[in-house]
Amino acid sequence: MSIEVRNKEISWLSFNERLLQEASKRNVPVIERIKFLGIYSNNLDEFFRVRVAILRRLAMMGRTTMVEGADPREVLDEIERIVVEQGKRFEVIYKGILKELAKDYIYLVNEQELSESQGKYVRDYFLKEVRPRIMPIILKKSLPLPMLGDDAIYMAVELTGKDKTTYALIEVPSDVLPRFIIIPSEDPRGTYIILLEDIIRYELKDLFYMFEFEDIKSYIVKLTRDAELDINDDVAESYVKTVEKSLEKRGQSEPTRFVYDKKLPREFLKILLKKLNFTKDDTIIGGGRIHNFKDFMNFPKVGSKELQYQPISPARHKRVLPGKTYLESISEKDLLFHFPYQSFIHFIDLLREASIDPKVTEIKLTVYRVAPDSSVMNALINAARNGKQVTVVLELRARFNEQDNIEWGNILDKENVKVIFGVPGLKVHSKICVINRKEHGEDKLFACIGTGNFHEDTARVFSDHLLCTADPRITREVNYVFDFFERNYKLNRFRHLMVSPFNMRSRLIRMINQEIRNKLEGKEAMFYFKCNNLVDPVIIRKIHDAARAGVDVKLNVRGMFSLLPTPPDQKYTIPCIGLIDRFLEHSRVYFFHNNGHERLFISSSDLMSRNLDRRVEVGAPIYDADLRNEIKKMLEMQWQDNEAARILDNNLVNQLKRTDSETPYKSQMEFYRFIRQQHGDYEEGI
């Protein structure tokens, strides 16, 4: 029977819809709700920069089919319909949040709502901070429109005089000034906040004092550009130069979306669209007064503490003990860390320890994304200064982090760190580290394999796992991966690790087939997949083969979800959930019952063709039964969630999963409590 596959772009929009759901929940703290609107907006910006940009290029090339069997133009039309519909809901949610904030005496005011004293404060702020940073551009028919920045906020200004109308653009300097400015309040209970663009509006007349006009109005507009992520390898030039050229091109790339205040006069809109070379086939969306809501992710921390999530105190790890080194503990038994429930500082401490350990001779690590002032990178630099051989595999094509990684590469090179700029033709997305230590005259390897980046900032809000092991079955093969990075022609056989693009796809299919055979032989058979994205058509069809055979299948997918759980004959439905909550579910876990001989892997890889075929990804087996049980407990808890888990069905309704219990059950907080119980409460000062 033919199995249909849903278009992944449409499924992604459904994921973003789940963020809107979180923003609308009354049981989510109100400032967290406004942050969810910011995350929704930021996600949508990236979606247009990348996914819509690729669709537009396919459409322009005359491509009529894609992997999912859909016409790019039809998909673009459907995207625009959904985005417009979600935009209406966004506005309703935002207005509701403003009312909720007002109940707590927090007011987001505009330039027309200021008291006399607030107006004086705003004027002083404008003169000292804002005016020196803005340079209006007067639009003229004879002059082309200057290159507008990607995702910057622009104020479209209309000056109406007796004989003519003058149009101008002002870039709102939100890249150098705060978007939100707290202004004085005459009510001691009240907090008043004004947006940067409204401060400019307050002084707009004075800004154009040299013009003769009877009326002046302004409207916010925003442009999103193609991220130009298709980087072709050029054997005639260095890999770094190729990426740098792509970054330069990105600033001048084609626009993919124009968003404007729907009160913008039609004539003004026509002028802007003409100068931007937009056509009726492009994405042009009229919206409200405010754009670039992504800045709302950094909404000021105001009001009582109940208005936002309070930081959790990371749970300690019971086997990380004062006076005992990490490498000693790992030698005795594998360590498994769960972020953010446990602190990422543990990994930084491990690297610091290795950087000064006289017996450690070598450290190797892959880098996809790291923090701006990365303690991980600083520990590696310190290791090199202490005479260790340090190798860093830097992926230059980490989306929107390319420039940062180029700069880190230059810094590391100056510190005598061996830098490998990825692998031509493959993106290095694995999160692995190897430490080599001399013990009793022989090399002993330690390895760390994670599901998330070695990034101390995101580790506070992304839910991930990190395995630290001295098991030679695993450490040897992690070292094989680094051998491949250094000598791309050298390929060892992986018996324990799943490694893309070499054996991960075939291993997953083989283990699914084993569950099918077990079921047909009357044995217990089940598997549970947790990942960010499930879109690969081969894996999807194999999952359906298992469900049709009666295998107990559970799927937990946060983002893109191309699988249709109920096939056309409706003979079964695959249970699927998507979890959106306080922390971003980022870990990938692949669990197989295997007739009681359990197999559980944590991985950097999602179930996408690009991950399985065009990236270097690593999945590590969890051999220790105690550690396996910790992850299984998390999977069980997430399946019981009735507060943040949505049912993923054919229609992507995103209905919250209901359980027999009426008691609210938030799996993330339940797992946090479980980890604290397992490991003995929390770390002081971490």
PDB file of C-alpha atoms in Angstrom, residues 209-392:
ATOM      1  CA  TYR A 209      12.153  70.213  10.608  1.00  0.00           C
ATOM      2  CA  MET A 210      13.743  71.440   7.351  1.00  0.00           C
ATOM      3  CA  PHE A 211      10.820  70.132   5.268  1.00  0.00           C
ATOM      4  CA  GLU A 212       7.560  71.965   4.743  1.00  0.00           C
ATOM      5  CA  PHE A 213       4.688  69.620   5.526  1.00  0.00           C
ATOM      6  CA  GLU A 214       1.199  69.773   6.911  1.00  0.00           C
ATOM      7  CA  ASP A 215       1.070  66.211   8.152  1.00  0.00           C
ATOM      8  CA  ILE A 216       3.595  63.499   8.957  1.00  0.00           C
ATOM      9  CA  LYS A 217       2.876  59.811   9.493  1.00  0.00           C
ATOM     10  CA  SER A 218       5.002  56.715   9.895  1.00  0.00           C
ATOM     11  CA  TYR A 219       4.581  52.965   9.409  1.00  0.00           C
ATOM     12  CA  ILE A 220       6.859  50.054  10.271  1.00  0.00           C
ATOM     13  CA  VAL A 221       8.040  47.773   7.454  1.00  0.00           C
ATOM     14  CA  LYS A 222      10.420  44.822   7.422  1.00  0.00           C
ATOM     15  CA  LEU A 223      12.234  42.782   4.792  1.00  0.00           C
ATOM     16  CA  THR A 224      13.425  39.177   4.970  1.00  0.00           C
ATOM     17  CA  ARG A 225      16.130  38.032   2.560  1.00  0.00           C
ATOM     18  CA  ASP A 226      17.258  34.704   1.133  1.00  0.00           C
ATOM     19  CA  ALA A 227      19.949  33.336   3.457  1.00  0.00           C
ATOM     20  CA  GLU A 228      21.863  31.995   0.403  1.00  0.00           C
ATOM     21  CA  LEU A 229      22.770  28.780   2.188  1.00  0.00           C
ATOM     22  CA  ASP A 230      23.585  26.792  -0.944  1.00  0.00           C
ATOM     23  CA  ILE A 231      27.373  26.803  -0.778  1.00  0.00           C
ATOM     24  CA  ASN A 232      29.060  25.003  -3.659  1.00  0.00           C
ATOM     25  CA  ASP A 233      32.459  23.519  -2.955  1.00  0.00           C
ATOM     26  CA  ASP A 234      35.048  25.033  -5.279  1.00  0.00           C
ATOM     27  CA  VAL A 235      38.200  22.970  -5.518  1.00  0.00           C
ATOM     28  CA  ALA A 236      40.084  25.994  -6.848  1.00  0.00           C
ATOM     29  CA  GLU A 237      39.741  27.983  -3.634  1.00  0.00           C
ATOM     30  CA  SER A 238      39.899  27.384   0.081  1.00  0.00           C
ATOM     31  CA  TYR A 239      36.885  26.201   2.002  1.00  0.00           C
ATOM     32  CA  VAL A 240      37.009  29.294   4.235  1.00  0.00           C
ATOM     33  CA  LYS A 241      37.025  31.651   1.247  1.00  0.00           C
ATOM     34  CA  THR A 242      34.009  29.871  -0.229  1.00  0.00           C
ATOM     35  CA  VAL A 243      32.013  30.383   2.955  1.00  0.00           C
ATOM     36  CA  GLU A 244      33.151  33.996   3.301  1.00  0.00           C
ATOM     37  CA  LYS A 245      31.954  34.708  -0.255  1.00  0.00           C
ATOM     38  CA  SER A 246      28.581  33.210   0.612  1.00  0.00           C
ATOM     39  CA  LEU A 247      28.320  35.465   3.663  1.00  0.00           C
ATOM     40  CA  GLU A 248      29.087  38.515   1.551  1.00  0.00           C
ATOM     41  CA  LYS A 249      26.431  37.448  -0.939  1.00  0.00           C
ATOM     42  CA  ARG A 250      23.880  36.939   1.831  1.00  0.00           C
ATOM     43  CA  GLY A 251      23.712  40.667   2.530  1.00  0.00           C
ATOM     44  CA  GLN A 252      22.777  41.354  -1.089  1.00  0.00           C
ATOM     45  CA  SER A 253      20.500  38.368  -1.672  1.00  0.00           C
ATOM     46  CA  GLU A 254      16.978  38.376  -3.017  1.00  0.00           C
ATOM     47  CA  PRO A 255      14.120  39.307  -0.646  1.00  0.00           C
ATOM     48  CA  THR A 256      11.688  36.530   0.279  1.00  0.00           C
ATOM     49  CA  ARG A 257       9.098  38.435   2.353  1.00  0.00           C
ATOM     50  CA  PHE A 258       7.919  41.992   2.852  1.00  0.00           C
ATOM     51  CA  VAL A 259       5.854  42.741   5.951  1.00  0.00           C
ATOM     52  CA  TYR A 260       4.204  46.104   6.470  1.00  0.00           C
ATOM     53  CA  ASP A 261       1.744  48.002   8.626  1.00  0.00           C
ATOM     54  CA  LYS A 262      -1.570  47.490   6.836  1.00  0.00           C
ATOM     55  CA  LYS A 263      -2.353  51.204   7.397  1.00  0.00           C
ATOM     56  CA  LEU A 264       0.510  52.083   5.045  1.00  0.00           C
ATOM     57  CA  PRO A 265      -1.004  54.086   2.129  1.00  0.00           C
ATOM     58  CA  ARG A 266      -1.367  52.034  -1.059  1.00  0.00           C
ATOM     59  CA  GLU A 267       0.646  54.501  -3.139  1.00  0.00           C
ATOM     60  CA  PHE A 268       3.544  54.354  -0.683  1.00  0.00           C
ATOM     61  CA  LEU A 269       3.367  50.544  -0.661  1.00  0.00           C
ATOM     62  CA  LYS A 270       3.457  50.429  -4.471  1.00  0.00           C
ATOM     63  CA  ILE A 271       6.572  52.638  -4.523  1.00  0.00           C
ATOM     64  CA  LEU A 272       8.393  50.433  -2.009  1.00  0.00           C
ATOM     65  CA  LEU A 273       7.460  47.179  -3.749  1.00  0.00           C
ATOM     66  CA  LYS A 274       8.511  48.529  -7.119  1.00  0.00           C
ATOM     67  CA  LYS A 275      11.898  49.630  -5.815  1.00  0.00           C
ATOM     68  CA  LEU A 276      12.326  46.212  -4.146  1.00  0.00           C
ATOM     69  CA  ASN A 277      11.370  44.430  -7.415  1.00  0.00           C
ATOM     70  CA  PHE A 278       8.550  42.558  -5.701  1.00  0.00           C
ATOM     71  CA  THR A 279       5.815  41.016  -7.825  1.00  0.00           C
ATOM     72  CA  LYS A 280       2.352  39.713  -7.032  1.00  0.00           C
ATOM     73  CA  ASP A 281       3.870  36.212  -6.718  1.00  0.00           C
ATOM     74  CA  ASP A 282       6.086  37.268  -3.814  1.00  0.00           C
ATOM     75  CA  THR A 283       5.149  37.075  -0.138  1.00  0.00           C
ATOM     76  CA  ILE A 284       3.745  40.472   0.865  1.00  0.00           C
ATOM     77  CA  ILE A 285       1.945  40.516   4.203  1.00  0.00           C
ATOM     78  CA  GLY A 286       0.039  43.359   5.806  1.00  0.00           C
ATOM     79  CA  GLY A 287       0.101  43.304   9.580  1.00  0.00           C
ATOM     80  CA  GLY A 288      -0.127  45.447  12.662  1.00  0.00           C
ATOM     81  CA  ARG A 289       1.786  48.439  13.952  1.00  0.00           C
ATOM     82  CA  ILE A 290       4.676  46.392  15.390  1.00  0.00           C
ATOM     83  CA  HIS A 291       7.084  44.113  13.494  1.00  0.00           C
ATOM     84  CA  ASN A 292      10.264  42.214  14.392  1.00  0.00           C
ATOM     85  CA  PHE A 293       8.599  40.563  17.349  1.00  0.00           C
ATOM     86  CA  LYS A 294      11.695  38.382  17.727  1.00  0.00           C
ATOM     87  CA  ASP A 295      13.020  41.103  20.051  1.00  0.00           C
ATOM     88  CA  PHE A 296      10.232  40.160  22.458  1.00  0.00           C
ATOM     89  CA  MET A 297      12.343  37.129  23.394  1.00  0.00           C
ATOM     90  CA  ASN A 298      14.312  39.700  25.427  1.00  0.00           C
ATOM     91  CA  PHE A 299      11.329  41.438  26.993  1.00  0.00           C
ATOM     92  CA  PRO A 300      12.421  43.247  30.194  1.00  0.00           C
ATOM     93  CA  LYS A 301      12.293  41.324  33.450  1.00  0.00           C
ATOM     94  CA  VAL A 302       9.762  43.477  35.262  1.00  0.00           C
ATOM     95  CA  GLY A 303       7.004  42.902  37.780  1.00  0.00           C
ATOM     96  CA  SER A 304       6.720  40.169  40.364  1.00  0.00           C
ATOM     97  CA  LYS A 305       8.653  36.923  40.079  1.00  0.00           C
ATOM     98  CA  GLU A 306       5.410  35.035  39.367  1.00  0.00           C
ATOM     99  CA  LEU A 307       5.275  36.656  35.923  1.00  0.00           C
ATOM    100  CA  GLN A 308       8.120  34.519  34.570  1.00  0.00           C
ATOM    101  CA  TYR A 309       9.713  31.132  35.056  1.00  0.00           C
ATOM    102  CA  GLN A 310      12.157  31.123  37.926  1.00  0.00           C
ATOM    103  CA  PRO A 311      15.592  29.592  37.277  1.00  0.00           C
ATOM    104  CA  ILE A 312      15.920  25.983  38.344  1.00  0.00           C
ATOM    105  CA  SER A 313      18.835  24.940  40.525  1.00  0.00           C
ATOM    106  CA  PRO A 314      20.703  22.271  38.554  1.00  0.00           C
ATOM    107  CA  ALA A 315      20.681  18.850  40.173  1.00  0.00           C
ATOM    108  CA  ARG A 316      24.035  17.488  41.270  1.00  0.00           C
ATOM    109  CA  HIS A 317      25.497  14.329  39.798  1.00  0.00           C
ATOM    110  CA  LYS A 318      25.975  11.781  42.556  1.00  0.00           C
ATOM    111  CA  ARG A 319      29.235  10.482  41.072  1.00  0.00           C
ATOM    112  CA  VAL A 320      30.906  13.876  40.673  1.00  0.00           C
ATOM    113  CA  LEU A 321      32.608  14.154  44.051  1.00  0.00           C
ATOM    114  CA  PRO A 322      34.971  16.742  45.581  1.00  0.00           C
ATOM    115  CA  GLY A 323      38.596  15.661  45.349  1.00  0.00           C
ATOM    116  CA  LYS A 324      37.893  13.050  42.685  1.00  0.00           C
ATOM    117  CA  THR A 325      38.705  13.759  39.057  1.00  0.00           C
ATOM    118  CA  TYR A 326      36.167  13.412  36.285  1.00  0.00           C
ATOM    119  CA  LEU A 327      38.429  11.005  34.427  1.00  0.00           C
ATOM    120  CA  GLU A 328      38.639   8.761  37.509  1.00  0.00           C
ATOM    121  CA  SER A 329      34.840   8.694  37.787  1.00  0.00           C
ATOM    122  CA  ILE A 330      34.419   7.984  34.071  1.00  0.00           C
ATOM    123  CA  SER A 331      36.981   5.152  34.288  1.00  0.00           C
ATOM    124  CA  GLU A 332      34.892   3.477  36.963  1.00  0.00           C
ATOM    125  CA  LYS A 333      31.514   3.849  35.267  1.00  0.00           C
ATOM    126  CA  ASP A 334      29.956   5.867  32.444  1.00  0.00           C
ATOM    127  CA  LEU A 335      28.611   9.317  33.352  1.00  0.00           C
ATOM    128  CA  LEU A 336      25.448  10.697  31.781  1.00  0.00           C
ATOM    129  CA  PHE A 337      24.445  14.347  32.138  1.00  0.00           C
ATOM    130  CA  HIS A 338      20.984  15.740  31.423  1.00  0.00           C
ATOM    131  CA  PHE A 339      20.947  19.441  30.524  1.00  0.00           C
ATOM    132  CA  PRO A 340      19.565  21.829  31.755  1.00  0.00           C
ATOM    133  CA  TYR A 341      18.494  19.694  34.723  1.00  0.00           C
ATOM    134  CA  GLN A 342      22.195  19.236  35.479  1.00  0.00           C
ATOM    135  CA  SER A 343      24.788  21.909  34.860  1.00  0.00           C
ATOM    136  CA  PHE A 344      26.834  22.174  31.664  1.00  0.00           C
ATOM    137  CA  ILE A 345      29.628  23.424  33.922  1.00  0.00           C
ATOM    138  CA  HIS A 346      30.448  19.737  34.442  1.00  0.00           C
ATOM    139  CA  PHE A 347      31.660  19.446  30.850  1.00  0.00           C
ATOM    140  CA  ILE A 348      33.648  22.677  31.123  1.00  0.00           C
ATOM    141  CA  ASP A 349      35.243  21.363  34.332  1.00  0.00           C
ATOM    142  CA  LEU A 350      36.107  18.108  32.562  1.00  0.00           C
ATOM    143  CA  LEU A 351      37.894  20.031  29.793  1.00  0.00           C
ATOM    144  CA  ARG A 352      39.653  22.270  32.324  1.00  0.00           C
ATOM    145  CA  GLU A 353      40.802  19.192  34.212  1.00  0.00           C
ATOM    146  CA  ALA A 354      42.102  17.590  31.011  1.00  0.00           C
ATOM    147  CA  SER A 355      43.853  20.820  29.992  1.00  0.00           C
ATOM    148  CA  ILE A 356      46.110  20.740  33.074  1.00  0.00           C
ATOM    149  CA  ASP A 357      46.373  16.970  33.699  1.00  0.00           C
ATOM    150  CA  PRO A 358      50.064  16.104  33.077  1.00  0.00           C
ATOM    151  CA  LYS A 359      49.074  12.679  31.729  1.00  0.00           C
ATOM    152  CA  VAL A 360      46.595  13.982  29.136  1.00  0.00           C
ATOM    153  CA  THR A 361      48.369  14.240  25.781  1.00  0.00           C
ATOM    154  CA  GLU A 362      45.586  15.041  23.329  1.00  0.00           C
ATOM    155  CA  ILE A 363      42.073  16.514  23.119  1.00  0.00           C
ATOM    156  CA  LYS A 364      39.831  16.456  20.043  1.00  0.00           C
ATOM    157  CA  LEU A 365      36.424  18.120  19.740  1.00  0.00           C
ATOM    158  CA  THR A 366      33.832  18.975  17.086  1.00  0.00           C
ATOM    159  CA  VAL A 367      32.298  22.444  17.016  1.00  0.00           C
ATOM    160  CA  TYR A 368      29.009  23.320  15.365  1.00  0.00           C
ATOM    161  CA  ARG A 369      27.890  26.205  17.590  1.00  0.00           C
ATOM    162  CA  VAL A 370      29.518  27.597  20.723  1.00  0.00           C
ATOM    163  CA  ALA A 371      28.793  30.525  23.035  1.00  0.00           C
ATOM    164  CA  PRO A 372      30.170  33.973  22.070  1.00  0.00           C
ATOM    165  CA  ASP A 373      32.661  33.955  24.958  1.00  0.00           C
ATOM    166  CA  SER A 374      32.987  30.193  25.031  1.00  0.00           C
ATOM    167  CA  SER A 375      34.494  28.572  28.110  1.00  0.00           C
ATOM    168  CA  VAL A 376      34.743  25.383  26.047  1.00  0.00           C
ATOM    169  CA  MET A 377      37.003  27.070  23.494  1.00  0.00           C
ATOM    170  CA  ASN A 378      38.975  28.820  26.218  1.00  0.00           C
ATOM    171  CA  ALA A 379      39.625  25.452  27.903  1.00  0.00           C
ATOM    172  CA  LEU A 380      40.920  24.050  24.599  1.00  0.00           C
ATOM    173  CA  ILE A 381      43.184  27.059  24.116  1.00  0.00           C
ATOM    174  CA  ASN A 382      44.489  26.565  27.656  1.00  0.00           C
ATOM    175  CA  ALA A 383      45.167  22.899  26.857  1.00  0.00           C
ATOM    176  CA  ALA A 384      47.231  23.920  23.818  1.00  0.00           C
ATOM    177  CA  ARG A 385      49.171  26.417  25.937  1.00  0.00           C
ATOM    178  CA  ASN A 386      49.914  23.580  28.358  1.00  0.00           C
ATOM    179  CA  GLY A 387      51.466  21.524  25.574  1.00  0.00           C
ATOM    180  CA  LYS A 388      48.556  19.229  24.714  1.00  0.00           C
ATOM    181  CA  GLN A 389      47.842  18.324  21.114  1.00  0.00           C
ATOM    182  CA  VAL A 390      44.449  19.897  20.465  1.00  0.00           C
ATOM    183  CA  THR A 391      42.348  19.319  17.357  1.00  0.00           C
ATOM    184  CA  VAL A 392      39.094  21.156  16.688  1.00  0.00           C
TER     185      VAL A 392
END
